[in-house]
Short mmCIF file of C-alpha atoms in Angstrom, two decimals:
data_model
loop_
_atom_site.label_atom_id
_atom_site.label_comp_id
_atom_site.label_asym_id
_atom_site.label_seq_id
_atom_site.Cartn_x
_atom_site.Cartn_y
_atom_site.Cartn_z
CA UNK N 1 2.99 -6.10 -4.95
CA UNK N 2 3.26 -9.53 -3.36
CA UNK N 3 2.95 -11.21 -6.75
CA UNK N 4 5.40 -8.78 -8.33
CA UNK N 5 8.16 -9.30 -5.81
CA UNK N 6 7.61 -13.04 -5.75
CA UNK N 7 8.16 -13.09 -9.51
CA UNK N 8 11.78 -12.01 -8.96
CA UNK N 9 12.60 -14.46 -6.20
CA UNK N 10 10.99 -13.07 -3.07
CA UNK N 11 9.02 -15.59 -1.02
CA UNK N 12 6.00 -13.85 0.51
CA UNK N 13 3.62 -14.57 3.39
CA UNK N 14 0.48 -12.53 2.83
CA UNK N 15 -1.89 -11.56 5.67
CA UNK N 16 -0.37 -13.98 8.16
CA UNK N 17 2.49 -14.03 10.64
CA UNK N 18 4.61 -17.01 9.66
CA UNK N 19 6.65 -19.22 11.91
CA UNK N 20 10.03 -17.73 10.96
CA UNK N 21 11.25 -14.33 12.07
CA UNK N 22 11.30 -11.52 9.52
CA UNK N 23 14.17 -9.26 8.57
CA UNK N 24 11.94 -6.47 7.28
CA UNK N 25 8.33 -5.84 8.25
CA UNK N 26 6.01 -3.16 6.87
CA UNK N 27 2.69 -2.24 8.44
CA UNK N 28 0.03 -0.05 6.85
CA UNK N 29 -0.85 3.06 8.85
CA UNK N 30 0.50 3.86 12.31
CA UNK N 31 -1.25 0.93 14.03
CA UNK N 32 0.40 0.55 17.45
CA UNK N 33 -1.16 -2.81 18.29
CA UNK N 34 -0.04 -4.39 15.02
CA UNK N 35 3.43 -2.89 15.38
CA UNK N 36 3.63 -4.35 18.89
CA UNK N 37 2.66 -7.81 17.60
CA UNK N 38 5.24 -7.64 14.82
CA UNK N 39 7.95 -6.66 17.30
CA UNK N 40 7.03 -9.57 19.55
CA UNK N 41 7.18 -11.91 16.55
CA UNK N 42 10.38 -10.49 14.99
CA UNK N 43 12.23 -8.26 17.48
CA UNK N 44 15.23 -7.88 15.16
CA UNK N 45 13.21 -6.88 12.12
CA UNK N 46 13.63 -3.64 10.25
CA UNK N 47 10.16 -2.24 10.94
CA UNK N 48 8.51 0.23 8.58
CA UNK N 49 5.16 1.98 8.28
CA UNK N 50 3.54 2.63 4.92
CA UNK N 51 1.21 5.66 4.67
CA UNK N 52 1.61 6.50 8.37
CA UNK N 53 -1.55 8.57 8.75
CA UNK N 54 -1.36 11.46 11.18
CA UNK N 55 2.37 11.12 11.81
CA UNK N 56 4.05 14.28 10.62
CA UNK N 57 0.89 16.39 10.72
CA UNK N 58 0.99 19.53 12.91
CA UNK N 59 -0.34 18.57 16.32
CA UNK N 60 -2.79 21.45 16.33
CA UNK N 61 -4.34 19.96 13.19
CA UNK N 62 -4.49 16.47 14.70
CA UNK N 63 -6.20 17.73 17.85
CA UNK N 64 -8.88 19.43 15.78
CA UNK N 65 -9.33 16.61 13.26
CA UNK N 66 -9.37 13.74 15.74
CA UNK N 67 -9.53 14.49 19.47
CA UNK N 68 -9.27 10.76 20.25
CA UNK N 69 -5.71 10.50 18.97
CA UNK N 70 -3.22 9.97 21.80
CA UNK N 71 0.08 11.69 21.13
CA UNK N 72 1.83 9.32 23.51
CA UNK N 73 0.78 6.46 21.26
CA UNK N 74 2.00 8.25 18.14
CA UNK N 75 5.31 8.97 19.85
CA UNK N 76 5.61 5.28 20.74
CA UNK N 77 5.06 4.32 17.12
CA UNK N 78 7.88 6.61 15.99
CA UNK N 79 10.17 5.24 18.70
CA UNK N 80 9.65 1.67 17.50
CA UNK N 81 10.08 1.98 13.74
CA UNK N 82 13.11 2.18 11.49
CA UNK N 83 11.58 3.75 8.39
CA UNK N 84 8.50 5.12 6.67
CA UNK N 85 7.18 4.63 3.13
CA UNK N 86 5.08 7.35 1.50
CA UNK N 87 3.75 8.24 -1.95
CA UNK N 88 4.94 11.80 -2.40
CA UNK N 89 7.58 14.42 -1.76
CA UNK N 90 5.47 16.54 0.59
CA UNK N 91 4.67 13.60 2.83
CA UNK N 92 8.35 12.66 2.85
CA UNK N 93 9.31 16.11 4.08
CA UNK N 94 6.70 15.98 6.84
CA UNK N 95 8.28 12.81 8.24
CA UNK N 96 11.99 13.66 7.94
CA UNK N 97 12.08 15.56 11.28
CA UNK N 98 11.43 12.28 13.11
CA UNK N 99 14.95 11.15 12.25
CA UNK N 100 13.86 7.94 10.54
CA UNK N 101 14.59 6.81 7.01
CA UNK N 102 11.85 7.81 4.56
CA UNK N 103 11.33 6.07 1.21
CA UNK N 104 9.02 7.04 -1.63
CA UNK N 105 6.94 4.50 -3.51
CA UNK N 106 4.29 4.94 -6.22
CA UNK N 107 0.68 4.03 -6.86
CA UNK N 108 1.19 1.93 -9.96
CA UNK N 109 -1.11 0.91 -12.81
CA UNK N 110 -1.17 -2.82 -13.52
CA UNK N 111 -0.76 -3.82 -17.18
CA UNK N 112 -1.48 -0.36 -18.60
CA UNK N 113 -0.05 -1.41 -21.95
CA UNK N 114 -2.71 -4.13 -22.26
CA UNK N 115 -5.68 -1.83 -21.70
CA UNK N 116 -7.72 -0.57 -24.68
CA UNK N 117 -6.52 2.87 -25.82
CA UNK N 118 -9.37 5.33 -26.29
CA UNK N 119 -9.50 7.18 -29.62
CA UNK N 120 -11.46 10.39 -29.35
CA UNK N 121 -13.50 11.85 -32.20
CA UNK N 122 -16.93 13.01 -30.93
CA UNK N 123 -17.96 16.41 -29.56
CA UNK N 124 -21.49 15.34 -28.62
CA UNK N 125 -23.03 12.58 -26.48
CA UNK N 126 -19.90 12.64 -24.32
CA UNK N 127 -19.42 11.05 -20.91
CA UNK N 128 -17.67 13.16 -18.29
CA UNK N 129 -16.78 10.78 -15.49
CA UNK N 130 -15.73 10.74 -11.87
CA UNK N 131 -14.36 7.67 -10.09
CA UNK N 132 -13.07 7.31 -6.56
CA UNK N 133 -14.29 7.96 -3.07
CA UNK N 134 -17.26 10.15 -2.35
CA UNK N 135 -15.13 12.68 -0.43
CA UNK N 136 -13.47 14.05 -3.56
CA UNK N 137 -16.76 14.26 -5.43
CA UNK N 138 -19.21 15.49 -2.79
CA UNK N 139 -16.78 17.90 -1.13
CA UNK N 140 -13.93 18.71 -3.52
CA UNK N 141 -15.87 18.99 -6.80
CA UNK N 142 -18.29 21.42 -5.19
CA UNK N 143 -18.82 24.30 -5.59
CA UNK N 144 -16.46 25.26 -8.43
CA UNK N 145 -16.30 22.14 -10.60
CA UNK N 146 -20.02 21.54 -10.16
CA UNK N 147 -20.83 25.14 -11.08
CA UNK N 148 -18.71 24.83 -14.22
CA UNK N 149 -20.57 21.69 -15.30
CA UNK N 150 -23.90 23.42 -14.61
CA UNK N 151 -22.91 26.17 -17.06
CA UNK N 152 -21.59 23.75 -19.65
CA UNK N 153 -24.72 21.58 -19.55
CA UNK N 154 -26.73 24.27 -21.34
CA UNK N 155 -24.08 24.61 -24.04
CA UNK N 156 -22.90 21.08 -24.84
CA UNK N 157 -24.20 17.52 -25.08
CA UNK N 158 -22.78 15.37 -22.29
CA UNK N 159 -23.78 13.38 -19.24
CA UNK N 160 -21.96 12.97 -15.94
CA UNK N 161 -21.19 9.46 -14.70
CA UNK N 162 -20.20 9.19 -11.02
CA UNK N 163 -18.80 5.81 -9.93
CA UNK N 164 -18.58 5.73 -6.14
CA UNK N 165 -19.63 3.78 -3.10
CA UNK N 166 -22.94 4.90 -1.61
CA UNK N 167 -24.10 6.58 -4.83
CA UNK N 168 -27.53 7.28 -3.37
CA UNK N 169 -25.96 9.73 -0.94
CA UNK N 170 -24.16 11.84 -3.57
CA UNK N 171 -25.31 15.34 -4.56
CA UNK N 172 -26.70 15.94 -8.04
CA UNK N 173 -25.77 19.04 -10.03
CA UNK N 174 -28.82 20.98 -11.15
CA UNK N 175 -29.32 20.78 -14.91
CA UNK N 176 -26.68 18.08 -15.48
CA UNK N 177 -27.76 14.64 -16.70
CA UNK N 178 -26.19 12.39 -14.10
CA UNK N 179 -25.73 8.65 -13.58
CA UNK N 180 -24.81 7.67 -10.02
CA UNK N 181 -23.30 4.18 -10.13
CA UNK N 182 -22.19 1.97 -7.27
CA UNK N 183 -18.49 1.09 -7.37
CA UNK N 184 -18.07 -2.65 -7.83
CA UNK N 185 -14.89 -4.50 -8.65
CA UNK N 186 -16.52 -6.52 -11.41
CA UNK N 187 -17.86 -3.51 -13.35
CA UNK N 188 -15.44 -0.75 -12.35
CA UNK N 189 -13.13 -0.89 -15.36
CA UNK N 190 -16.01 -1.19 -17.82
CA UNK N 191 -17.47 2.07 -16.53
CA UNK N 192 -14.08 3.82 -16.69
CA UNK N 193 -13.69 2.88 -20.35
CA UNK N 194 -16.96 4.65 -21.13
CA UNK N 195 -15.51 8.01 -19.99
CA UNK N 196 -14.45 10.58 -22.57
CA UNK N 197 -13.22 13.10 -19.99
CA UNK N 198 -12.35 12.58 -16.34
CA UNK N 199 -12.84 14.95 -13.42
CA UNK N 200 -10.40 14.30 -10.57
CA UNK N 201 -10.76 17.11 -8.00
CA UNK N 202 -8.47 17.10 -4.97
CA UNK N 203 -9.61 20.26 -3.20
CA UNK N 204 -12.47 22.72 -3.59
CA UNK N 205 -10.54 25.93 -2.82
CA UNK N 206 -6.98 27.04 -2.22
CA UNK N 207 -7.79 27.55 1.46
CA UNK N 208 -7.75 23.77 1.87
CA UNK N 209 -4.05 23.60 1.10
CA UNK N 210 -3.36 24.40 4.74
CA UNK N 211 -4.68 20.91 5.48
CA UNK N 212 -1.85 18.31 5.27
CA UNK N 213 -4.34 15.68 4.15
CA UNK N 214 -4.91 17.77 1.02
CA UNK N 215 -1.37 18.53 -0.07
CA UNK N 216 -0.02 14.98 0.35
CA UNK N 217 -2.46 13.60 -2.26
CA UNK N 218 -1.18 12.24 -5.56
CA UNK N 219 -2.58 11.87 -9.11
CA UNK N 220 -3.39 8.16 -8.98
CA UNK N 221 -6.97 8.66 -10.22
CA UNK N 222 -5.73 10.74 -13.16
CA UNK N 223 -3.15 8.07 -13.98
CA UNK N 224 -5.77 5.31 -13.85
CA UNK N 225 -7.76 7.08 -16.58
CA UNK N 226 -4.65 7.91 -18.58
CA UNK N 227 -3.94 4.18 -18.76
CA UNK N 228 -6.96 4.06 -21.09
CA UNK N 229 -5.99 7.25 -22.96
CA UNK N 230 -8.66 9.30 -21.16
CA UNK N 231 -7.65 12.87 -20.17
CA UNK N 232 -8.77 14.51 -16.93
CA UNK N 233 -9.09 17.89 -15.31
CA UNK N 234 -7.56 17.83 -11.84
CA UNK N 235 -6.39 20.06 -8.99
CA UNK N 236 -2.78 21.31 -8.92
CA UNK N 237 -1.44 19.83 -5.68
CA UNK N 238 2.32 19.46 -5.35
CA UNK N 239 2.61 15.79 -6.26
CA UNK N 240 0.32 16.15 -9.26
CA UNK N 241 2.38 19.10 -10.52
CA UNK N 242 5.48 16.95 -10.06
CA UNK N 243 4.09 13.95 -11.96
CA UNK N 244 1.86 15.64 -14.57
CA UNK N 245 2.26 18.50 -17.03
CA UNK N 246 -0.51 20.97 -17.83
CA UNK N 247 -1.59 20.68 -21.45
CA UNK N 248 0.45 17.54 -21.98
CA UNK N 249 -0.84 14.88 -19.56
CA UNK N 250 -3.65 16.76 -17.80
CA UNK N 251 -5.38 20.12 -17.44
CA UNK N 252 -5.25 21.82 -14.02
CA UNK N 253 -8.12 23.87 -12.58
CA UNK N 254 -9.02 25.52 -9.27
CA UNK N 255 -11.76 28.15 -9.76
CA UNK N 256 -15.13 27.85 -11.47
CA UNK N 257 -13.70 29.73 -14.45
CA UNK N 258 -10.72 27.38 -14.53
CA UNK N 259 -12.87 24.25 -14.46
CA UNK N 260 -15.21 25.71 -17.07
CA UNK N 261 -12.42 26.57 -19.49
CA UNK N 262 -10.54 23.28 -19.06
CA UNK N 263 -13.64 21.13 -19.49
CA UNK N 264 -14.84 23.17 -22.45
CA UNK N 265 -11.51 22.73 -24.22
CA UNK N 266 -11.70 18.97 -23.81
CA UNK N 267 -15.36 18.85 -24.89
CA UNK N 268 -14.90 20.76 -28.15
CA UNK N 269 -11.42 19.50 -29.08
CA UNK N 270 -11.23 15.72 -29.53
CA UNK N 271 -7.71 16.22 -30.88
CA UNK N 272 -6.73 17.68 -27.49
CA UNK N 273 -8.28 14.69 -25.74
CA UNK N 274 -6.24 12.39 -27.97
CA UNK N 275 -3.02 14.31 -27.41
CA UNK N 276 -3.32 14.42 -23.63
CA UNK N 277 -4.76 10.92 -23.34
CA UNK N 278 -2.17 9.25 -25.56
CA UNK N 279 0.82 11.13 -24.16
CA UNK N 280 -0.48 10.39 -20.69
CA UNK N 281 -0.81 6.71 -21.50
CA UNK N 282 2.83 6.62 -22.62
CA UNK N 283 3.87 8.44 -19.43
CA UNK N 284 1.99 5.94 -17.24
CA UNK N 285 3.57 2.98 -19.03
CA UNK N 286 7.01 4.49 -18.57
CA UNK N 287 6.78 5.81 -15.00
CA UNK N 288 3.88 4.13 -13.22
CA UNK N 289 3.89 0.54 -14.42
CA UNK N 290 3.88 -2.46 -12.12
CA UNK N 291 7.45 -3.27 -13.20
CA UNK N 292 8.68 0.20 -12.27
CA UNK N 293 6.88 -0.04 -8.93
CA UNK N 294 8.34 -3.48 -8.19
CA UNK N 295 11.86 -2.39 -9.11
CA UNK N 296 11.59 0.62 -6.81
CA UNK N 297 10.14 -1.47 -4.00
CA UNK N 298 12.86 -4.10 -4.24
CA UNK N 299 15.57 -1.42 -4.40
CA UNK N 300 14.10 0.08 -1.23
CA UNK N 301 14.26 -3.30 0.54
CA UNK N 302 17.84 -3.83 -0.52
CA UNK N 303 18.80 -0.38 0.71
CA UNK N 304 16.99 -0.77 4.01
CA UNK N 305 18.31 -4.23 4.88
CA UNK N 306 21.90 -2.96 5.13
CA UNK N 307 21.01 0.01 7.35
CA UNK N 308 21.45 -0.11 11.13
CA UNK N 309 18.45 -0.95 13.26
CA UNK N 310 16.92 1.70 15.50
CA UNK N 311 16.96 0.64 19.18
CA UNK N 312 13.31 -0.03 19.98
CA UNK N 313 11.98 0.47 23.52
CA UNK N 314 8.76 -1.41 22.76
CA UNK N 315 5.47 -0.55 24.38
CA UNK N 316 3.04 -2.18 26.73
CA UNK N 317 0.17 -4.25 25.39
CA UNK N 318 -2.67 -1.97 24.43
CA UNK N 319 -6.13 -2.33 23.06
CA UNK N 320 -6.31 -1.75 19.34
CA UNK N 321 -7.90 1.62 18.68
CA UNK N 322 -10.88 1.99 16.37
CA UNK N 323 -11.39 -1.70 15.61
CA UNK N 324 -14.06 -0.87 13.04
CA UNK N 325 -11.62 1.21 10.97
CA UNK N 326 -8.13 -0.04 11.81
CA UNK N 327 -7.94 -3.56 10.48
CA UNK N 328 -5.59 -6.24 11.75
CA UNK N 329 -4.50 -7.49 8.39
CA UNK N 330 -0.83 -8.23 7.80
CA UNK N 331 1.34 -9.07 4.88
CA UNK N 332 4.89 -10.27 4.98
CA UNK N 333 7.54 -11.37 2.54
CA UNK N 334 10.88 -13.14 2.70
CA UNK N 335 13.69 -12.77 0.17
CA UNK N 336 16.35 -15.46 -0.35
CA UNK N 337 15.57 -16.79 3.13
CA UNK N 338 17.37 -13.87 4.78
CA UNK N 339 15.85 -10.58 3.64
CA UNK N 340 12.24 -10.24 4.77
CA UNK N 341 9.61 -7.62 4.23
CA UNK N 342 6.02 -7.18 5.39
CA UNK N 343 3.79 -5.41 2.92
CA UNK N 344 0.59 -3.53 3.49
CA UNK N 345 -2.65 -5.27 4.22
CA UNK N 346 -5.57 -2.90 4.66
CA UNK N 347 -9.20 -2.74 3.72
CA UNK N 348 -9.33 1.01 3.24
CA UNK N 349 -7.14 3.06 0.92
CA UNK N 350 -5.55 6.21 2.27
CA UNK N 351 -5.19 8.87 -0.38
#
């Protein structure tokens, strides 16, 4: 995003606090220590948080999920920010009760139009592929998606390719030829292009939809494959149902029977793979391109900069919590010397 906004006249400082004060600052996650430092550096900045983690979750859920979270700290974060940025309508609604401005952004696909478009013709020697973090594979694809593949393996000719970190720790589905491949930046896209069908599970059962972490997820992994014309089967969470259309840009599945039927259709019908993959590619180019993302991001900055600042009480210096997980990376940007924004800098991706 830094490069994109610079290309239209925004001067950006990435991962450093510059010497000049900022008009807008954005911090990834609800990191109180970083927010405190930004306020000390630029006390008059419009301060925002992108993907604010537990903020907005029911407190009963937070207490169970992470007993170390201090609600006083979370309350202090809310008191010292002007706005939030999220990637979906459900997450937006969770944050509106805090009385702060909430903006929606998108996970965009860089240069989708320049990527090779897959043309499907085979019904044998297929590659069904998973890419992403091990959580969605090891937990969300089991038991139903895995059981469906187990059934299909005795009926059709395919292999499963799983591209994740820590591949040696991933479960293997009995009877399914499987390649477990370590995710690496240099080889990641080459492996994706070998897929004929993607599997992008988001939850393993409907019971998980009570978990806010589940229903705020979006279809970014589906869209990444669609950029190559590769169709996927995915879970019908709210944002995916908003962005995708069953039978047109994806196939949705929840139960073992649902996964079995959806995957079987894609295996035996290359024309269906072409239809979904190619329509999906056009949709990604139109709605999830880097240009669309940059335009939305800049429009958000222009809207925010004219809004009134929230009076910020500040907070006392505190140790940064979870130093091994919460990084201290910053990014900042300045537009036309007066409008400034800090953009996310984080090692981990919150989905």
